CSV table of C-alpha atoms in Angstrom, one decimal:
chain,number,residue,atom,x,y,z
V,1,MET,CA,96.3,171.3,68.3
V,2,CYS,CA,94.0,171.2,71.3
V,3,ILE,CA,90.9,169.1,72.0
V,4,ASN,CA,88.3,170.2,74.5
V,5,THR,CA,87.5,167.6,77.2
V,6,PRO,CA,84.9,167.9,80.0
V,7,GLY,CA,86.2,170.7,82.3
V,8,SER,CA,89.6,170.8,80.6
V,9,VAL,CA,91.6,170.7,77.4
V,10,THR,CA,94.3,168.4,75.9
V,11,CYS,CA,96.9,169.8,73.6
V,12,VAL,CA,99.4,168.1,71.4
V,13,CYS,CA,102.6,169.8,70.1
V,14,PRO,CA,103.5,169.6,66.4
V,15,ARG,CA,106.4,167.4,65.2
V,16,GLY,CA,109.8,168.7,66.3
V,17,PHE,CA,108.3,170.3,69.5
V,18,TYR,CA,107.7,168.9,72.9
V,19,GLY,CA,105.6,170.0,75.9
V,20,ASP,CA,102.0,170.3,77.0
V,21,GLY,CA,101.1,172.9,74.3
V,22,ARG,CA,99.2,175.1,76.8
V,23,LYS,CA,99.7,178.8,77.2
V,24,ASP,CA,99.3,178.5,81.0
V,25,GLY,CA,101.7,175.6,81.0
V,26,LYS,CA,105.0,174.7,79.3
V,27,GLY,CA,103.7,175.4,75.9
V,28,CYS,CA,105.5,173.8,72.9
V,29,ILE,CA,109.3,173.9,73.0
V,30,LYS,CA,111.4,173.2,69.9
V,31,VAL,CA,113.5,170.1,70.2
V,32,THR,CA,117.2,170.9,69.8
V,33,LYS,CA,119.9,168.4,68.7
V,34,SER,CA,121.3,168.0,72.3
V,35,LYS,CA,117.8,167.4,73.6
V,36,SER,CA,117.1,164.9,70.9
V,37,LYS,CA,120.2,163.0,71.7
V,38,THR,CA,119.3,163.0,75.4
V,39,ILE,CA,115.9,161.6,74.6
V,40,ILE,CA,117.3,158.9,72.4
V,41,LEU,CA,120.0,157.9,74.9
V,42,THR,CA,117.4,157.9,77.7
V,43,GLY,CA,115.3,155.5,75.6
V,44,ILE,CA,118.2,153.2,74.8
V,45,GLY,CA,119.3,153.2,78.4
V,46,SER,CA,115.9,152.4,79.6
V,47,ALA,CA,115.7,149.5,77.0
V,48,LEU,CA,119.1,148.2,78.0
V,49,GLY,CA,118.2,148.4,81.6
V,50,PHE,CA,115.0,146.5,81.1
V,51,LEU,CA,116.8,143.9,79.0
V,52,LEU,CA,119.5,143.5,81.7
V,53,PHE,CA,116.8,143.2,84.3
V,54,LEU,CA,115.2,140.4,82.2
V,55,LEU,CA,118.5,138.6,81.8
V,56,MET,CA,119.1,138.8,85.5
V,57,CYS,CA,115.7,137.4,86.2
V,58,PHE,CA,116.2,134.6,83.7
V,59,GLY,CA,119.7,133.8,85.2
V,60,LEU,CA,118.2,133.8,88.7
V,61,TYR,CA,115.4,131.5,87.5
V,62,LYS,CA,117.9,129.1,85.8
V,63,MET,CA,120.1,129.1,88.9
V,64,LEU,CA,117.1,128.4,91.2
V,65,LYS,CA,115.9,125.7,88.8
V,66,LYS,CA,119.3,124.1,88.7
V,67,ARG,CA,119.6,124.2,92.5
V,68,ARG,CA,116.1,122.7,92.8
V,69,GLU,CA,117.0,119.9,90.4
V,70,LYS,CA,120.2,119.3,92.4
V,71,MET,CA,118.2,119.1,95.6
V,72,ILE,CA,115.7,116.7,94.1
V,73,LYS,CA,118.5,114.5,92.8
V,74,GLU,CA,120.2,114.5,96.2
V,75,LYS,CA,116.8,113.6,97.7
V,76,PHE,CA,116.3,110.7,95.3
V,77,PHE,CA,120.0,109.6,95.8
V,78,LYS,CA,119.5,109.4,99.6
V,79,ARG,CA,116.0,107.8,99.3
V,80,ASN,CA,117.2,105.3,96.7
V,81,GLY,CA,119.9,104.1,99.1
V,82,GLY,CA,122.9,106.0,97.8
V,83,LEU,CA,124.2,106.5,101.3
V,84,LEU,CA,123.8,102.8,102.1
V,85,LEU,CA,125.7,102.0,98.9
V,86,HIS,CA,128.4,104.4,99.8
V,87,GLN,CA,128.8,102.7,103.2
V,88,GLN,CA,128.8,99.1,101.8
V,89,THR,CA,131.2,99.6,98.9
V,90,ASN,CA,134.8,99.1,100.0
V,91,GLU,CA,136.3,102.1,98.0
V,92,GLY,CA,133.8,104.7,99.2
V,93,ALA,CA,132.2,106.6,96.3
V,94,LEU,CA,130.4,103.6,94.7
V,95,GLY,CA,133.7,101.7,94.2
V,96,LYS,CA,134.4,100.8,90.6
V,97,THR,CA,130.7,101.1,89.6
V,98,LYS,CA,130.1,103.9,87.1
V,99,VAL,CA,127.5,106.4,88.0
V,100,PHE,CA,125.4,107.3,84.9
V,101,PRO,CA,123.6,110.7,84.7
V,102,SER,CA,119.9,110.3,84.5
V,103,GLN,CA,119.7,112.3,81.2
V,104,GLU,CA,122.1,109.9,79.4
V,105,LEU,CA,120.0,106.8,80.4
V,106,GLU,CA,116.7,108.6,79.4
V,107,VAL,CA,118.1,109.4,75.9
V,108,ALA,CA,119.6,105.8,75.7
V,109,THR,CA,116.2,104.2,76.2
V,110,ASP,CA,114.2,106.8,74.3
V,111,TYR,CA,112.8,108.0,77.6
V,112,PHE,CA,111.9,104.5,78.6
V,113,ASN,CA,109.7,103.8,75.6
V,114,GLU,CA,107.6,100.7,75.9
V,115,SER,CA,109.0,99.5,72.5
V,116,ARG,CA,112.4,99.1,74.2
V,117,ILE,CA,111.1,96.7,77.0
V,118,LEU,CA,113.1,93.5,77.1
V,119,GLY,CA,111.3,91.9,80.0
V,120,ARG,CA,109.4,92.5,83.2
V,121,GLY,CA,110.2,90.9,86.6
V,122,GLY,CA,109.3,91.1,90.3
V,123,GLN,CA,111.9,93.8,90.9
V,124,GLY,CA,111.4,96.0,87.8
V,125,THR,CA,111.4,96.4,84.1
V,126,VAL,CA,114.4,95.9,81.8
V,127,TYR,CA,114.9,98.2,78.8
V,128,LYS,CA,117.2,98.0,75.8
V,129,GLY,CA,119.3,101.1,75.4
V,130,MET,CA,122.2,102.6,73.4
V,131,LEU,CA,124.8,104.8,75.2
V,132,SER,CA,126.4,107.9,73.7
V,133,ASP,CA,129.4,105.8,72.6
V,134,GLY,CA,127.1,103.4,70.7
V,135,LYS,CA,127.3,100.5,73.2
V,136,ILE,CA,124.1,98.5,73.6
V,137,VAL,CA,123.1,98.0,77.2
V,138,ALA,CA,120.2,96.7,79.3
V,139,VAL,CA,118.7,99.2,81.8
V,140,LYS,CA,116.8,97.8,84.7
V,141,LYS,CA,114.3,100.2,86.2
V,142,ALA,CA,112.7,99.6,89.6
V,143,LYS,CA,109.0,98.9,89.6
V,144,LEU,CA,108.1,100.5,92.9
V,145,VAL,CA,109.9,102.7,95.4
V,146,GLU,CA,109.6,100.5,98.4
V,147,GLU,CA,112.3,100.0,101.0
V,148,SER,CA,112.5,96.3,100.5
V,149,GLN,CA,113.0,96.6,96.8
V,150,LEU,CA,115.5,99.4,97.2
V,151,GLU,CA,117.6,97.1,99.5
V,152,GLN,CA,117.5,94.5,96.7
V,153,PHE,CA,118.7,96.9,94.1
V,154,ILE,CA,121.6,98.2,96.4
V,155,ASN,CA,122.4,94.6,97.3
V,156,GLU,CA,122.6,93.7,93.6
V,157,VAL,CA,125.1,96.5,93.1
V,158,VAL,CA,127.2,95.5,96.0
V,159,ILE,CA,127.2,91.8,95.1
V,160,LEU,CA,128.0,92.3,91.4
V,161,SER,CA,130.8,94.8,92.2
V,162,GLN,CA,132.6,92.0,94.0
V,163,ILE,CA,132.2,89.4,91.1
V,164,ASN,CA,134.4,89.0,88.1
V,165,HIS,CA,133.4,85.8,86.2
V,166,ARG,CA,132.8,85.1,82.6
V,167,ASN,CA,129.5,83.3,83.4
V,168,VAL,CA,128.1,86.1,85.7
V,169,VAL,CA,126.4,89.1,84.1
V,170,LYS,CA,128.4,92.2,84.2
V,171,LEU,CA,127.1,95.4,86.0
V,172,LEU,CA,128.3,98.4,84.0
V,173,GLY,CA,126.9,101.1,86.4
V,174,CYS,CA,123.9,102.6,88.1
V,175,CYS,CA,121.9,105.8,88.5
V,176,LEU,CA,120.3,106.7,91.8
V,177,GLU,CA,119.4,110.3,91.2
V,178,THR,CA,116.0,109.5,89.5
V,179,GLU,CA,112.7,108.8,91.1
V,180,VAL,CA,113.4,105.1,91.0
V,181,PRO,CA,116.9,103.6,90.9
V,182,LEU,CA,118.4,102.3,87.6
V,183,LEU,CA,121.0,99.6,87.0
V,184,VAL,CA,122.9,99.2,83.7
V,185,TYR,CA,124.1,95.8,82.5
V,186,GLU,CA,125.8,94.3,79.5
V,187,PHE,CA,123.2,93.5,76.9
V,188,MET,CA,122.3,89.8,76.3
V,189,PRO,CA,120.9,89.5,72.7
V,190,ASN,CA,119.7,85.8,73.0
V,191,GLY,CA,117.3,86.2,75.9
V,192,THR,CA,117.0,83.7,78.7
V,193,LEU,CA,117.6,80.0,79.1
V,194,PHE,CA,113.9,79.6,79.9
V,195,GLU,CA,113.0,81.0,76.4
V,196,LEU,CA,115.6,78.8,74.7
V,197,ILE,CA,114.2,75.6,76.4
V,198,HIS,CA,110.4,76.3,76.3
V,199,ASN,CA,110.1,78.4,73.2
V,200,PRO,CA,112.4,76.4,70.9
V,201,ASN,CA,113.6,77.8,67.5
V,202,ASN,CA,113.4,75.1,64.8
V,203,GLU,CA,116.2,76.9,62.9
V,204,PHE,CA,118.5,76.7,66.0
V,205,PRO,CA,117.7,73.6,68.0
V,206,ILE,CA,119.3,73.2,71.4
V,207,THR,CA,121.6,70.1,71.0
V,208,TRP,CA,122.7,67.7,73.7
V,209,SER,CA,126.3,69.0,73.7
V,210,MET,CA,124.9,72.6,74.0
V,211,ARG,CA,122.7,71.5,77.0
V,212,LEU,CA,125.7,69.9,78.7
V,213,LYS,CA,127.8,73.0,78.2
V,214,ILE,CA,125.1,75.3,79.5
V,215,ALA,CA,124.7,73.1,82.7
V,216,THR,CA,128.5,73.0,83.1
V,217,ASP,CA,128.9,76.8,82.8
V,218,ILE,CA,126.1,77.5,85.3
V,219,ALA,CA,127.6,75.1,87.8
V,220,GLY,CA,131.0,76.7,87.4
V,221,ALA,CA,129.5,80.2,88.1
V,222,LEU,CA,127.7,78.9,91.2
V,223,ALA,CA,130.8,77.1,92.4
V,224,TYR,CA,132.7,80.4,92.0
V,225,LEU,CA,130.1,82.3,94.0
V,226,HIS,CA,130.1,79.7,96.8
V,227,TYR,CA,133.9,79.1,97.1
V,228,ALA,CA,136.1,81.4,94.9
V,229,SER,CA,134.6,84.9,95.4
V,230,SER,CA,136.1,87.3,98.0
V,231,VAL,CA,133.2,86.4,100.3
V,232,PRO,CA,130.9,83.4,99.8
V,233,ILE,CA,127.6,84.4,98.0
V,234,TYR,CA,124.3,82.5,98.0
V,235,HIS,CA,122.3,83.4,94.9
V,236,ARG,CA,118.9,82.3,96.4
V,237,ASP,CA,116.9,82.5,93.1
V,238,ILE,CA,118.5,80.2,90.6
V,239,LYS,CA,116.0,79.4,87.7
V,240,SER,CA,116.1,79.2,83.9
V,241,SER,CA,114.7,82.7,83.5
V,242,ASN,CA,117.6,84.2,85.5
V,243,ILE,CA,120.1,82.6,83.1
V,244,LEU,CA,120.9,84.9,80.2
V,245,LEU,CA,122.5,84.1,76.9
V,246,ASP,CA,125.0,86.3,75.0
V,247,GLU,CA,125.5,86.5,71.2
V,248,LYS,CA,127.5,83.2,71.3
V,249,TYR,CA,125.0,81.5,73.6
V,250,VAL,CA,127.4,81.7,76.6
V,251,VAL,CA,125.4,81.7,79.8
V,252,LYS,CA,125.4,84.5,82.3
V,253,VAL,CA,123.9,84.1,85.7
V,254,SER,CA,121.8,87.2,86.6
V,255,ASP,CA,119.4,88.8,89.1
V,256,PHE,CA,121.3,89.0,92.3
V,257,GLY,CA,118.6,91.1,94.1
V,258,THR,CA,117.9,88.5,96.7
V,259,SER,CA,121.5,87.1,96.9
V,260,ARG,CA,123.4,87.4,100.2
V,261,SER,CA,127.1,87.4,101.2
V,262,VAL,CA,127.9,85.2,104.2
V,263,ASN,CA,130.9,84.8,106.5
V,264,ALA,CA,133.3,82.0,105.7
V,265,ASP,CA,132.4,80.2,108.9
V,266,GLN,CA,128.6,80.7,108.4
V,267,THR,CA,126.7,77.6,107.4
V,268,HIS,CA,123.3,79.1,106.7
V,269,LEU,CA,121.1,82.2,106.5
V,270,THR,CA,117.9,82.5,108.5
V,271,THR,CA,115.6,84.7,106.4
V,272,LEU,CA,112.0,85.1,105.2
V,273,VAL,CA,111.4,82.5,102.5
V,274,LYS,CA,112.2,84.0,99.1
V,275,GLY,CA,112.5,82.3,95.7
V,276,THR,CA,110.4,80.8,93.0
V,277,PHE,CA,108.0,77.9,93.4
V,278,GLY,CA,109.2,74.9,91.5
V,279,TYR,CA,112.9,75.8,92.2
V,280,LEU,CA,112.5,76.3,95.9
V,281,ASP,CA,114.4,74.0,98.3
V,282,PRO,CA,111.7,72.1,100.3
V,283,GLU,CA,114.1,72.1,103.3
V,284,TYR,CA,114.5,75.9,103.2
V,285,PHE,CA,110.7,76.3,102.7
V,286,GLN,CA,110.2,74.4,106.0
V,287,SER,CA,113.0,75.8,108.1
V,288,SER,CA,113.6,79.3,106.6
V,289,GLN,CA,117.3,78.4,106.8
V,290,PHE,CA,119.0,78.9,103.4
V,291,THR,CA,122.3,77.0,102.9
V,292,GLU,CA,124.6,76.5,99.9
V,293,LYS,CA,122.8,73.2,99.3
V,294,SER,CA,119.6,75.3,98.6
V,295,ASP,CA,121.3,76.7,95.5
V,296,VAL,CA,122.2,73.1,94.6
V,297,TYR,CA,118.6,72.1,94.7
V,298,SER,CA,117.5,75.0,92.4
V,299,PHE,CA,120.3,74.1,90.0
V,300,GLY,CA,119.1,70.5,90.0
V,301,VAL,CA,115.7,71.7,88.7
V,302,VAL,CA,117.5,73.6,85.9
V,303,ILE,CA,119.3,70.4,84.9
V,304,VAL,CA,116.0,68.6,84.8
V,305,GLU,CA,114.6,71.4,82.6
V,306,LEU,CA,117.5,70.9,80.2
V,307,LEU,CA,117.0,67.1,80.2
V,308,THR,CA,113.2,67.1,79.8
V,309,GLY,CA,112.3,70.4,78.0
V,310,GLN,CA,109.5,70.8,80.6
V,311,ARG,CA,108.6,73.7,82.9
V,312,ALA,CA,109.4,73.6,86.6
V,313,ILE,CA,105.7,74.0,87.4
V,314,SER,CA,103.0,72.7,85.1
V,315,MET,CA,99.7,74.5,86.0
V,316,GLY,CA,97.5,72.1,83.9
V,317,LYS,CA,98.4,69.0,85.9
V,318,THR,CA,97.2,67.6,89.3
V,319,ASP,CA,98.8,68.8,92.5
V,320,ASP,CA,101.0,65.6,92.7
V,321,ASP,CA,102.2,65.9,89.1
V,322,ARG,CA,102.6,69.7,89.0
V,323,SER,CA,106.2,69.8,90.2
V,324,LEU,CA,108.8,68.8,87.5
V,325,ALA,CA,111.3,67.8,90.3
V,326,THR,CA,108.7,65.3,91.8
V,327,ARG,CA,107.8,63.8,88.4
V,328,PHE,CA,111.5,63.4,87.6
V,329,LEU,CA,112.4,61.7,90.9
V,330,THR,CA,109.5,59.3,90.5
V,331,CYS,CA,110.7,58.4,87.0
V,332,MET,CA,114.2,57.8,88.3
V,333,GLU,CA,112.9,55.5,91.0
V,334,GLU,CA,110.7,53.6,88.6
V,335,LYS,CA,113.4,53.4,86.0
V,336,CYS,CA,111.3,55.0,83.3
V,337,LEU,CA,113.5,58.0,82.5
V,338,ASP,CA,112.9,57.7,78.8
V,339,LYS,CA,109.2,58.7,79.3
V,340,ILE,CA,110.2,62.2,80.6
V,341,LEU,CA,113.3,63.0,78.6
V,342,ASP,CA,113.2,65.5,75.7
V,343,PRO,CA,113.0,63.7,72.3
V,344,GLN,CA,116.1,65.6,71.1
V,345,VAL,CA,118.0,64.4,74.2
V,346,LEU,CA,117.0,60.8,73.5
V,347,GLU,CA,118.0,61.2,69.8
V,348,GLN,CA,121.3,63.0,70.2
V,349,GLY,CA,122.7,62.1,73.6
V,350,ARG,CA,124.5,58.9,74.4
V,351,MET,CA,122.4,57.1,77.0
V,352,GLU,CA,125.4,56.6,79.3
V,353,GLU,CA,126.0,60.3,79.4
V,354,VAL,CA,122.4,61.2,79.8
V,355,LEU,CA,122.0,58.7,82.6
V,356,LEU,CA,125.0,60.1,84.4
V,357,VAL,CA,123.7,63.7,84.2
V,358,ALA,CA,120.2,62.5,85.3
V,359,ARG,CA,121.7,60.7,88.4
V,360,LEU,CA,123.6,63.9,89.2
V,361,ALA,CA,120.4,65.9,89.0
V,362,GLN,CA,118.7,63.2,91.3
V,363,ARG,CA,121.4,63.8,93.9
V,364,CYS,CA,121.0,67.6,93.7
V,365,LEU,CA,117.2,67.1,94.3
V,366,ASN,CA,117.6,65.0,97.4
V,367,LEU,CA,115.1,66.2,100.0
V,368,LYS,CA,117.9,66.2,102.7
V,369,GLY,CA,120.3,69.0,102.0
V,370,LYS,CA,123.3,67.2,103.7
V,371,ARG,CA,123.0,64.4,101.1
V,372,ARG,CA,123.3,66.8,98.1
V,373,PRO,CA,126.7,67.4,96.5
V,374,THR,CA,128.3,70.8,96.8
V,375,MET,CA,128.4,73.1,93.7
V,376,LYS,CA,132.1,72.5,93.5
V,377,GLU,CA,131.5,68.7,93.2
V,378,VAL,CA,128.7,69.3,90.7
V,379,SER,CA,130.9,71.5,88.6
V,380,THR,CA,133.7,69.0,88.6
V,381,GLU,CA,131.5,66.1,87.6
V,382,LEU,CA,129.8,68.0,84.8
V,383,GLU,CA,133.2,69.2,83.5
V,384,SER,CA,134.4,65.6,83.4
V,385,PHE,CA,131.2,64.5,81.6
V,386,ARG,CA,131.7,67.2,79.0
V,387,ILE,CA,135.4,66.4,78.5
V,388,SER,CA,134.4,62.7,78.0
V,389,GLN,CA,131.6,63.7,75.6
V,390,MET,CA,134.0,65.9,73.6
V,391,SER,CA,136.6,63.0,73.5
V,392,CYS,CA,133.9,60.6,72.3
V,393,SER,CA,132.8,63.0,69.6
V,394,ILE,CA,136.4,63.4,68.4
V,395,VAL,CA,137.0,59.6,68.3
V,396,LYS,CA,133.7,59.2,66.5
V,397,GLU,CA,134.7,61.7,63.8
V,398,GLU,CA,138.1,60.1,63.4
V,399,VAL,CA,136.4,56.6,63.0
V,400,GLU,CA,134.0,58.0,60.4
V,401,ASP,CA,136.8,59.7,58.5
V,402,GLU,CA,138.8,56.4,58.4
V,403,THR,CA,135.7,54.5,57.3
V,404,VAL,CA,135.1,57.0,54.4
V,405,PHE,CA,138.8,56.7,53.4
V,406,GLU,CA,138.7,52.9,53.5
V,407,ALA,CA,135.5,52.9,51.5
V,408,LYS,CA,137.0,54.7,48.6
V,409,PRO,CA,137.6,52.4,45.5
V,410,TYR,CA,141.2,51.8,44.4
V,411,ILE,CA,141.8,52.7,40.7
V,412,ILE,CA,144.6,50.7,39.1
V,413,PHE,CA,146.2,52.4,36.2
V,414,ARG,CA,147.9,50.2,33.6
V,415,TYR,CA,150.7,51.6,31.4
């Protein structure tokens, strides 16, 4: 069948034939079985070849993508201080700290969903996550990719890898292959000491014995950092919001981003002033020299928070009364401590015990660092106060039991 076209003609062969259908050309040639097989095999071969080409292209794309992702992760690892961490850890490849893949932490936090946020701080945001094994963790994500903050993150990994204490938060691992570094900690379900003191729960009031135990445990952790760890460590940012509480309300000192290790013969660190107003040692603020007694001052403010239930800085007051430490020291000098104490402390605590703790806090807040006690002395004193308090509680219970027993009427049976 031929169709005329301008200046030419187009012919189509009938079914079972092939060719151009022209008399002056190939004409129409009948398709034989062998020729049919050849055409079919040629078509299949062409299809398979094209499919193989597509598979090769896809494999090459995946390989290049994987290589690119690896290069990006290596770039982030170096930028996020991985090499610095490698140098500072004693055992080389991140020591005993587990390195989490970025994908696992993304899945654990539902891709850092805002509903998972536990808190925000100066260094970053903390998310609640669940690992593949079902373990609940807290994932700390850096806020900004700045060199100073990266140093704080790496410093926190190095510091916490050296510490093993029941009252210091445990670092489970880190991830440095993401755009910003991630740190993974054990999860603390009961928030911070700041929330416990300043946002009280009527169903679970913070008792005097609980306050004393919290103060004792914090002091024990700081004494360990100063004297019992492999190298002395100054925390440099002790405050109630950096004290976490586990499911049994056991305290865990956290946030070691600004902490520093010092040599055994080193008496102070000369650094830019870092810390939180209200907890900052006035001597350090003036001299820029941070000593172990600077941590003692900050801890003294935390004790006063526990005693008074008031914030370290009260924005609604005048400049002179804004500092809790200043108001407390004034009350101690004027012997009007009862005016500043928390009502629950007045109600539940024995006045002798409360006064002893208050005097210890007064010594910790001495403006001259040399006159402050060491954290080891503070820990020992608080431990003795607590043992004494527990002994008094036991004696009181025994006396009450005896009183109840003696008060029971005697019934005389007559036979």
